[in-house]
Coordinates of C-alpha atoms and ligand atoms in Angstrom, one line a residue:
M1 CA 150.7 137.2 66.6
K2 CA 149.9 140.0 69.0
Q3 CA 149.0 142.3 66.1
Y4 CA 146.0 140.4 65.3
L5 CA 144.4 141.4 68.4
R6 CA 143.3 144.6 66.8
Y7 CA 141.0 142.5 64.4
L8 CA 138.9 141.1 67.6
P9 CA 135.5 142.7 67.4
P10 CA 134.3 144.4 70.5
V11 CA 131.3 142.8 72.4
H12 CA 128.8 145.6 71.5
E13 CA 129.5 145.0 67.8
L14 CA 129.0 141.3 68.0
Q15 CA 125.9 141.8 69.9
K16 CA 124.4 143.8 67.0
S17 CA 125.3 141.0 64.5
A18 CA 123.0 138.9 62.6
S19 CA 124.5 135.8 64.1
F20 CA 123.8 136.9 67.4
T21 CA 120.1 137.7 66.9
E22 CA 119.9 134.1 65.2
L23 CA 121.5 132.3 68.2
L24 CA 119.1 134.2 70.6
Q25 CA 116.2 132.8 68.6
K26 CA 117.4 129.4 67.7
Y27 CA 118.4 128.4 71.1
N28 CA 115.9 130.4 73.3
V29 CA 118.8 131.7 75.4
S30 CA 118.7 135.0 77.2
F31 CA 120.4 138.1 75.9
E32 CA 122.6 138.4 79.1
R33 CA 123.4 134.7 79.1
L34 CA 124.6 134.9 75.4
T35 CA 126.6 137.8 76.1
A36 CA 128.3 136.0 78.8
I37 CA 129.1 133.1 76.5
L38 CA 130.3 135.5 73.9
Q39 CA 132.6 137.2 76.3
E40 CA 133.9 133.9 77.5
Q41 CA 134.6 132.7 74.1
L42 CA 136.2 136.2 73.1
E43 CA 138.5 135.8 76.2
S44 CA 139.8 132.5 75.1
I45 CA 140.4 133.5 71.5
R46 CA 142.2 136.6 72.7
A47 CA 144.3 134.1 75.0
E48 CA 145.1 132.0 72.3
I49 CA 146.4 134.6 70.0
L50 CA 148.6 135.9 72.8
Q51 CA 149.9 132.5 73.5
Q52 CA 150.3 131.9 69.8
Q53 CA 148.0 128.9 70.1
L54 CA 145.2 129.9 67.6
E55 CA 145.4 127.2 65.0
T56 CA 145.1 128.9 61.8
N57 CA 147.0 130.1 58.8
C58 CA 148.2 133.7 59.9
N59 CA 147.2 135.4 56.6
Q60 CA 143.6 134.3 57.0
I61 CA 143.3 136.4 60.0
N62 CA 141.2 139.4 59.9
K63 CA 138.2 140.9 61.5
E64 CA 135.5 138.8 59.5
Y65 CA 137.4 135.6 60.1
L66 CA 137.7 136.0 63.8
S67 CA 134.1 137.2 64.0
N68 CA 133.1 133.9 62.4
L69 CA 135.3 131.7 64.5
I70 CA 133.7 133.5 67.7
F71 CA 130.3 132.7 66.6
V72 CA 131.2 129.1 65.6
R73 CA 132.4 128.5 69.3
V74 CA 129.7 130.5 70.7
E75 CA 127.0 128.1 68.9
A76 CA 128.8 125.1 70.1
A77 CA 128.8 126.4 73.8
V78 CA 125.1 127.4 73.5
S79 CA 124.1 124.0 71.9
Q80 CA 125.9 122.2 74.8
L81 CA 123.6 124.2 77.1
S82 CA 120.6 122.9 75.6
Q83 CA 121.8 119.1 75.5
Y84 CA 121.3 116.8 78.4
Y85 CA 123.9 114.9 80.1
L86 CA 121.7 112.0 80.7
K87 CA 121.2 110.1 77.4
T88 CA 119.3 107.1 76.7
I89 CA 121.2 104.0 75.9
I90 CA 120.4 100.8 74.3
N91 CA 121.7 98.1 76.5
A92 CA 122.7 95.2 74.2
T93 CA 124.9 93.6 77.0
G94 CA 122.1 91.2 78.2
T95 CA 122.7 92.3 81.7
I96 CA 119.2 93.1 83.0
I97 CA 120.0 95.0 86.2
H98 CA 123.1 97.1 84.9
T99 CA 124.5 99.1 87.6
N100 CA 126.2 101.6 85.4
L101 CA 123.1 101.9 83.0
G102 CA 120.6 102.8 85.8
R103 CA 119.6 99.3 87.1
A104 CA 116.0 98.6 86.5
R105 CA 114.1 100.6 83.8
L106 CA 110.6 101.3 84.3
G107 CA 107.6 100.0 82.3
E108 CA 104.9 102.1 80.5
K109 CA 102.3 101.9 83.5
Q110 CA 104.9 103.0 86.0
I111 CA 106.2 105.9 83.8
E112 CA 102.6 107.0 83.2
H113 CA 101.7 107.1 86.7
V114 CA 105.0 109.1 87.5
V115 CA 104.4 111.7 84.9
N116 CA 100.8 112.2 85.9
V117 CA 101.9 112.6 89.7
A118 CA 104.7 114.9 88.8
R119 CA 102.5 117.1 86.3
N120 CA 99.8 117.8 88.8
Y121 CA 99.1 118.2 92.7
S122 CA 98.5 115.1 94.3
N123 CA 97.3 113.7 97.7
L124 CA 100.9 112.8 98.6
E125 CA 100.2 113.9 102.3
Y126 CA 96.6 114.4 102.2
K127 CA 93.5 112.3 103.0
I128 CA 90.9 113.1 100.6
S129 CA 88.0 111.5 102.5
E130 CA 88.6 113.4 105.5
G131 CA 90.1 116.6 104.0
K132 CA 93.0 116.4 106.5
R133 CA 96.8 115.9 106.5
G134 CA 97.9 112.3 105.7
S135 CA 101.2 110.7 105.8
R136 CA 103.3 109.8 102.8
H137 CA 104.2 106.5 104.3
D138 CA 100.5 105.5 103.9
I139 CA 100.6 105.6 100.3
I140 CA 102.6 102.5 100.0
E141 CA 102.6 100.7 103.4
D142 CA 99.4 99.0 102.7
L143 CA 100.8 97.7 99.2
I144 CA 104.0 96.5 100.9
R145 CA 102.1 94.5 103.5
R146 CA 100.0 92.9 100.9
V147 CA 102.9 91.8 98.7
T148 CA 105.2 90.8 101.7
G149 CA 102.9 89.9 104.3
A150 CA 104.5 92.3 106.9
E151 CA 102.7 94.0 109.7
A152 CA 104.1 97.4 108.7
A153 CA 106.4 98.9 106.2
M154 CA 108.1 102.1 105.0
V155 CA 110.2 103.5 102.2
V156 CA 113.5 105.4 102.1
N157 CA 115.7 106.7 99.6
N158 CA 117.7 103.4 98.8
N159 CA 118.6 100.2 100.7
A160 CA 121.7 101.8 102.0
A161 CA 119.7 104.4 103.6
A162 CA 117.4 101.6 105.1
V163 CA 120.4 99.8 106.5
Y164 CA 121.8 103.1 108.0
L165 CA 118.3 104.1 109.5
I166 CA 117.7 100.7 111.0
L167 CA 121.2 100.5 112.6
R168 CA 121.0 104.2 113.8
A169 CA 117.4 104.0 115.2
L170 CA 117.5 100.6 116.7
A171 CA 121.0 99.8 117.7
K172 CA 122.9 103.0 118.3
D173 CA 125.4 102.6 121.2
H174 CA 124.6 99.0 121.2
E175 CA 126.1 95.7 119.4
V176 CA 125.2 94.4 116.2
I177 CA 126.3 90.6 115.6
V178 CA 127.3 90.0 111.8
S179 CA 129.1 86.9 110.4
R180 CA 132.5 87.5 108.8
G181 CA 131.3 85.9 105.9
E182 CA 128.7 88.5 105.4
L183 CA 130.8 91.8 105.8
I184 CA 130.2 92.7 102.1
E185 CA 131.1 95.5 99.9
I186 CA 128.7 96.7 97.3
G187 CA 129.6 98.8 94.3
G188 CA 132.7 100.1 95.6
S189 CA 131.0 102.6 98.1
F190 CA 128.8 100.5 100.5
R191 CA 130.5 98.5 103.1
I192 CA 128.6 96.9 106.1
S193 CA 131.4 97.7 108.3
A194 CA 131.5 101.4 107.3
I195 CA 127.9 102.1 107.5
M196 CA 127.7 100.4 110.9
A197 CA 130.5 102.6 112.3
E198 CA 128.7 105.6 110.8
S199 CA 125.6 104.7 112.5
G200 CA 127.0 104.6 116.0
A201 CA 126.3 100.8 116.5
K202 CA 129.3 98.6 117.3
L203 CA 130.0 95.8 114.9
I204 CA 130.6 92.4 116.5
E205 CA 131.9 90.0 114.0
V206 CA 131.6 86.5 114.4
G207 CA 132.8 83.3 112.8
T208 CA 135.4 83.1 109.8
T209 CA 135.3 84.1 106.1
N210 CA 133.9 80.8 104.9
K211 CA 132.4 79.3 108.1
T212 CA 130.1 80.7 110.8
H213 CA 128.1 78.6 113.3
L214 CA 125.1 79.1 115.4
Y215 CA 127.3 78.7 118.4
D216 CA 129.5 81.6 117.1
Y217 CA 126.4 84.0 117.3
E218 CA 125.3 82.4 120.7
E219 CA 128.6 83.1 122.3
A220 CA 128.7 86.8 121.0
I221 CA 125.2 87.5 122.4
S222 CA 125.3 89.8 125.5
E223 CA 123.6 92.4 127.6
E224 CA 124.7 94.9 124.8
T225 CA 123.2 93.3 121.8
A226 CA 120.5 95.1 120.0
I227 CA 120.6 93.1 116.6
V228 CA 121.5 89.9 115.2
M229 CA 121.9 90.7 111.5
K230 CA 122.1 88.8 108.5
V231 CA 123.2 90.3 105.1
H232 CA 122.5 88.7 101.8
T233 CA 125.8 88.1 100.2
S234 CA 124.4 89.4 96.9
N235 CA 127.3 90.0 94.7
F236 CA 129.5 86.9 95.2
K237 CA 129.4 83.3 95.9
V238 CA 131.7 81.4 98.4
V239 CA 132.1 77.9 97.3
G240 CA 133.8 74.9 98.8
F241 CA 134.2 74.5 102.5
T242 CA 131.5 76.7 103.8
E243 CA 128.8 77.1 106.4
S244 CA 126.6 79.8 107.4
V245 CA 123.5 80.0 109.8
N246 CA 120.1 80.5 108.0
S247 CA 117.7 83.0 108.9
K248 CA 115.4 80.7 110.7
Q249 CA 117.9 79.5 113.2
L250 CA 119.0 83.1 113.9
I251 CA 115.3 84.0 114.4
E252 CA 114.9 81.4 117.1
L253 CA 118.3 82.6 118.6
A254 CA 117.1 86.1 118.7
N255 CA 113.7 85.2 120.2
Q256 CA 115.4 83.5 123.1
H257 CA 116.7 86.9 124.3
E258 CA 114.5 89.7 125.1
N259 CA 115.1 93.0 123.3
V260 CA 117.4 91.2 120.6
I261 CA 116.1 91.9 116.9
F262 CA 116.6 89.9 114.0
Y263 CA 117.3 92.1 111.0
E264 CA 118.0 90.7 107.5
D265 CA 119.5 92.9 104.7
L266 CA 118.1 91.1 101.7
G267 CA 119.8 93.3 99.1
S268 CA 117.7 92.5 96.1
G269 CA 114.6 91.6 97.7
A270 CA 112.6 89.2 95.4
L271 CA 109.0 89.5 95.5
Y272 CA 108.7 86.9 93.0
D273 CA 109.9 83.4 93.2
F274 CA 112.4 83.0 90.5
R275 CA 113.3 79.7 91.8
A276 CA 110.0 78.3 90.6
H277 CA 111.6 78.9 87.0
G278 CA 114.9 77.3 87.9
I279 CA 116.4 80.7 88.3
G280 CA 118.9 81.6 91.2
N281 CA 118.4 80.8 95.1
E282 CA 117.2 84.3 96.1
P283 CA 114.9 84.1 99.1
V284 CA 111.6 85.6 98.8
V285 CA 110.6 88.5 101.2
R286 CA 107.5 87.0 102.2
D287 CA 109.1 83.7 103.2
V288 CA 111.7 85.5 105.4
L289 CA 109.1 87.4 107.0
S290 CA 106.7 84.5 107.6
Q291 CA 109.7 82.7 109.3
G292 CA 109.5 85.5 111.9
A293 CA 112.3 88.0 110.9
H294 CA 111.7 91.0 112.9
I295 CA 112.7 93.5 110.2
V296 CA 114.0 93.3 106.7
S297 CA 115.2 95.8 104.1
F298 CA 115.8 95.7 100.4
S299 CA 116.2 97.8 97.3
G300 CA 113.4 99.0 95.0
D301 CA 115.5 98.9 91.7
K302 CA 117.1 95.6 91.8
L303 CA 115.1 92.4 91.4
L304 CA 111.9 94.2 92.4
G305 CA 112.1 96.2 89.1
G306 CA 110.8 99.6 90.5
P307 CA 112.4 103.0 91.1
Q308 CA 115.7 103.6 93.5
A309 CA 114.2 103.0 96.9
G310 CA 114.9 101.3 100.1
I311 CA 112.0 99.2 101.6
I312 CA 111.7 98.4 105.1
A313 CA 109.2 95.8 106.3
G314 CA 108.6 94.1 109.7
K315 CA 107.0 94.4 113.1
K316 CA 104.9 97.2 113.7
E317 CA 106.6 98.7 116.8
L318 CA 110.0 98.6 115.2
I319 CA 108.6 100.5 111.9
A320 CA 106.8 102.8 114.3
K321 CA 110.1 103.7 115.9
L322 CA 111.8 104.3 112.6
K323 CA 109.1 106.4 111.0
K324 CA 109.3 108.7 114.1
H325 CA 113.1 109.0 113.9
Q326 CA 114.3 112.3 112.6
L327 CA 116.5 110.4 109.8
A328 CA 113.2 109.1 108.2
R329 CA 112.6 112.8 107.3
V330 CA 116.2 113.2 106.0
L331 CA 115.9 110.0 103.9
R332 CA 112.3 110.4 102.6
V333 CA 111.6 109.8 99.0
D334 CA 109.9 112.0 96.5
K335 CA 106.4 111.7 95.1
M336 CA 107.8 110.5 91.6
T337 CA 109.4 107.5 93.5
F338 CA 106.3 106.8 95.4
A339 CA 104.4 106.9 92.2
A340 CA 106.7 104.4 90.4
L341 CA 106.9 102.1 93.3
E342 CA 102.8 102.1 93.7
A343 CA 102.7 101.1 89.9
T344 CA 105.2 98.4 90.4
L345 CA 103.7 97.0 93.3
K346 CA 100.3 97.0 91.8
S347 CA 101.5 94.7 89.0
Y348 CA 102.7 92.1 91.8
L349 CA 99.3 92.2 93.2
L350 CA 97.5 91.7 90.0
G351 CA 99.3 88.5 89.4
E352 CA 101.7 86.6 87.2
H353 CA 100.3 87.9 84.1
A354 CA 100.9 91.6 85.1
L355 CA 104.5 90.9 85.7
K356 CA 105.3 91.5 82.1
D357 CA 104.5 95.0 82.8
I358 CA 107.7 95.3 85.0
P359 CA 110.6 95.3 82.5
T360 CA 113.0 93.7 85.0
L361 CA 110.8 90.8 85.4
R362 CA 109.8 90.5 81.9
D363 CA 113.4 90.4 80.7
I364 CA 114.5 87.7 83.4
L365 CA 111.7 85.6 82.5
Q366 CA 111.8 85.9 78.7
T367 CA 111.7 82.7 76.7
E368 CA 114.6 81.6 74.5
E369 CA 112.2 81.6 71.6
A370 CA 111.2 85.1 72.1
I371 CA 114.8 86.3 72.4
F372 CA 115.6 84.4 69.2
T373 CA 112.7 85.8 67.1
R374 CA 113.8 89.3 67.9
A375 CA 117.6 88.5 67.2
E376 CA 116.4 87.0 63.9
K377 CA 114.3 90.0 63.1
F378 CA 117.5 92.2 63.6
Q379 CA 119.4 90.1 61.5
D380 CA 117.1 90.2 58.7
K381 CA 116.7 94.1 59.0
L382 CA 120.6 94.6 59.2
T383 CA 121.2 92.4 56.1
E384 CA 118.5 94.2 54.1
A385 CA 120.0 97.6 55.2
T386 CA 123.6 97.0 54.5
T387 CA 126.0 94.4 53.2
S388 CA 129.1 95.7 55.2
Y389 CA 128.4 93.5 58.2
T390 CA 128.3 89.8 58.8
C391 CA 125.8 88.8 61.4
A392 CA 125.5 85.4 62.9
L393 CA 123.2 84.1 65.8
E394 CA 124.6 82.1 68.6
N395 CA 123.5 80.8 71.9
D396 CA 125.0 82.4 74.7
F397 CA 124.1 83.5 78.3
S398 CA 122.8 86.7 80.0
Q399 CA 123.7 88.0 83.5
I400 CA 121.0 89.3 85.9
G401 CA 123.6 92.0 87.1
G402 CA 123.2 94.6 89.9
G403 CA 125.1 92.2 92.3
T404 CA 122.0 90.0 92.0
M405 CA 122.3 86.2 91.7
P406 CA 126.1 86.1 91.0
G407 CA 127.0 83.3 88.6
E408 CA 123.5 82.8 87.5
E409 CA 123.5 82.3 83.7
L410 CA 120.3 82.7 81.7
P411 CA 120.5 81.1 78.3
T412 CA 120.0 83.6 75.4
Y413 CA 120.5 84.4 71.8
V414 CA 123.2 86.9 70.7
A415 CA 123.9 88.4 67.2
S416 CA 127.5 88.2 66.7
V417 CA 128.5 91.0 64.3
S418 CA 131.5 92.0 62.6
H419 CA 132.2 94.8 59.9
I420 CA 134.2 94.2 56.7
S421 CA 137.0 96.8 57.5
M422 CA 136.7 97.9 61.2
T423 CA 137.9 96.0 64.1
S424 CA 135.5 95.0 66.8
D425 CA 137.0 97.7 69.1
E426 CA 136.4 100.4 66.5
L427 CA 133.0 99.1 65.9
A428 CA 132.2 98.9 69.7
T429 CA 133.4 102.5 70.2
K430 CA 131.5 103.9 67.1
L431 CA 128.3 102.2 68.5
R432 CA 128.8 103.6 71.9
L433 CA 129.2 107.2 70.4
S434 CA 126.1 107.0 68.3
T435 CA 122.6 108.3 69.0
P436 CA 121.3 106.6 71.0
S437 CA 124.4 105.0 72.4
I438 CA 124.5 101.2 72.0
I439 CA 126.3 99.4 74.6
T440 CA 127.6 95.8 73.5
R441 CA 129.8 93.0 74.7
Q442 CA 132.9 91.9 72.7
R443 CA 134.2 88.5 72.2
D444 CA 136.7 86.9 69.8
G445 CA 136.8 90.0 67.5
K446 CA 133.2 90.2 67.3
I447 CA 130.4 92.5 68.7
L448 CA 127.9 90.5 70.6
L449 CA 124.2 91.9 70.9
D450 CA 122.2 90.2 73.5
F451 CA 118.5 90.3 72.6
R452 CA 117.2 89.8 76.0
T453 CA 117.6 93.5 77.0
I454 CA 116.7 94.8 73.6
T455 CA 113.0 95.5 73.1
D456 CA 111.1 95.2 69.7
D457 CA 110.8 99.1 69.7
E458 CA 114.5 99.4 69.8
L459 CA 115.3 97.2 66.7
S460 CA 114.9 100.0 64.2
L461 CA 117.1 102.4 66.1
L462 CA 119.7 99.7 66.5
V463 CA 119.5 98.8 62.7
A464 CA 119.8 102.5 61.9
G465 CA 122.9 103.0 64.3
F466 CA 124.8 100.3 62.4
Q467 CA 123.8 101.8 59.1
A468 CA 124.9 105.2 60.2
I469 CA 128.4 103.9 61.2
N470 CA 128.7 102.3 57.9
I471 CA 128.0 105.3 55.7
E472 CA 130.4 107.2 57.8
S473 CA 133.2 104.8 57.4
E474 CA 132.8 104.9 53.7
K475 CA 133.2 108.5 53.5
Ligands
PLP501 C1 122.5 96.5 96.6 C2 122.6 96.0 98.2 C3 122.7 97.3 99.0 C4 122.6 98.7 98.8 O1 121.3 99.0 98.3 P1 120.9 100.3 97.4 O2 119.6 100.2 96.9 O3 121.8 100.2 96.2 O4 121.4 101.4 98.4 C5 122.7 97.0 100.6 N1 122.8 95.6 100.9 C6 123.0 94.7 100.0 C7 122.9 93.1 100.5 C8 122.8 94.8 98.6 O5 122.6 93.7 97.8

């Protein structure tokens, strides 16, 4: 095959061709960048020829053939350059806080505020009334205080960062007491024990996996104790012969000792009482603080329904210490996060009716009727568009997800769909690979679409996805 190398056009010749000019314009790529890609592709074709790996019929090979081949590959590489890795997905799984799919999605008000703040200069660290430098903590502190009742508050990058900062700043070289039943791992990468070791605080485990008593904590308290810590067991449930000590008892215990802080890692951090709707048993942040917790932390993008963030709330002198710590600067959040969080918290302050502006809350609190209506709309549209699918509506359950309220099942409606000739595996794969990508559940050889996490706006796209797959399968 070596003899074909002489048909490979030189770079300067390819640069002069019409295809090169076309690509320059079509993709708005620089001359230098396109040349570099061209050289890469040329090299790889040269290597394929030498290793006899070029997949082609040998008598086709001539200069024109190779030149075309190069430009086909160059275009593929350039078009990849202009595509984003992050793609939007239609989440038809019904799992609302889907960890793999980006947790909470933001609502229109939140997005609008983020876009405005990102597009323009803002008073991120500037006091407009005084014309002086301000602190980015001020933006959100007052809002958090009002929604949680805390004396003071601050925001860091995520709740893992909050846990780390609190342990490092308030318990380094001291002891932190945690129940063995609460030594959790989250998402495969966050372990209380590991983060504790990293922070320089010494973990004192008390009790057993299923039972920890107040006297276990009492016996463990010493001169060295800085924190009695409670960790919300967000992502699992221990059932059967269990006992744990509640926050109130631990607060009383901490208060009996000077310099012992009670800190609760709340995980999700519900600002809204879902229990009032019979959903879950998640403590509300305000309640934990009003019982006297010295400091708490929670995520911004779990039950709260905002951006990724870690919110720390509690006693003024403790928060002041955290704000002054060098790590606060390391873990600080961007203006876009502040904007999204500010808009989210405003909705909480406006009252119950405004919660529908927060997609996570809207979706958790959706009525079965609303979900059924949407499922029915989809069924009608799909049947109208193509006859290649069977689609039945069924009762089912959605999960909250994000390691929040494990085992909590929300009654929902799903469309159970099958294609006349494809298996459910094939269909699920094709849906996943369509644009936008559609992620479904599967059961008993059927695809399930849960309409709790699908909006009205997504219905047409969803139907178009099914239609496109069918047309392709008939080819
Ligand atoms: C989710 C969670 C974390 C980690 O929060 P991120 O915001 O994901 O960093 C820490 N602790 C608990 C109890 C959690 O549930």
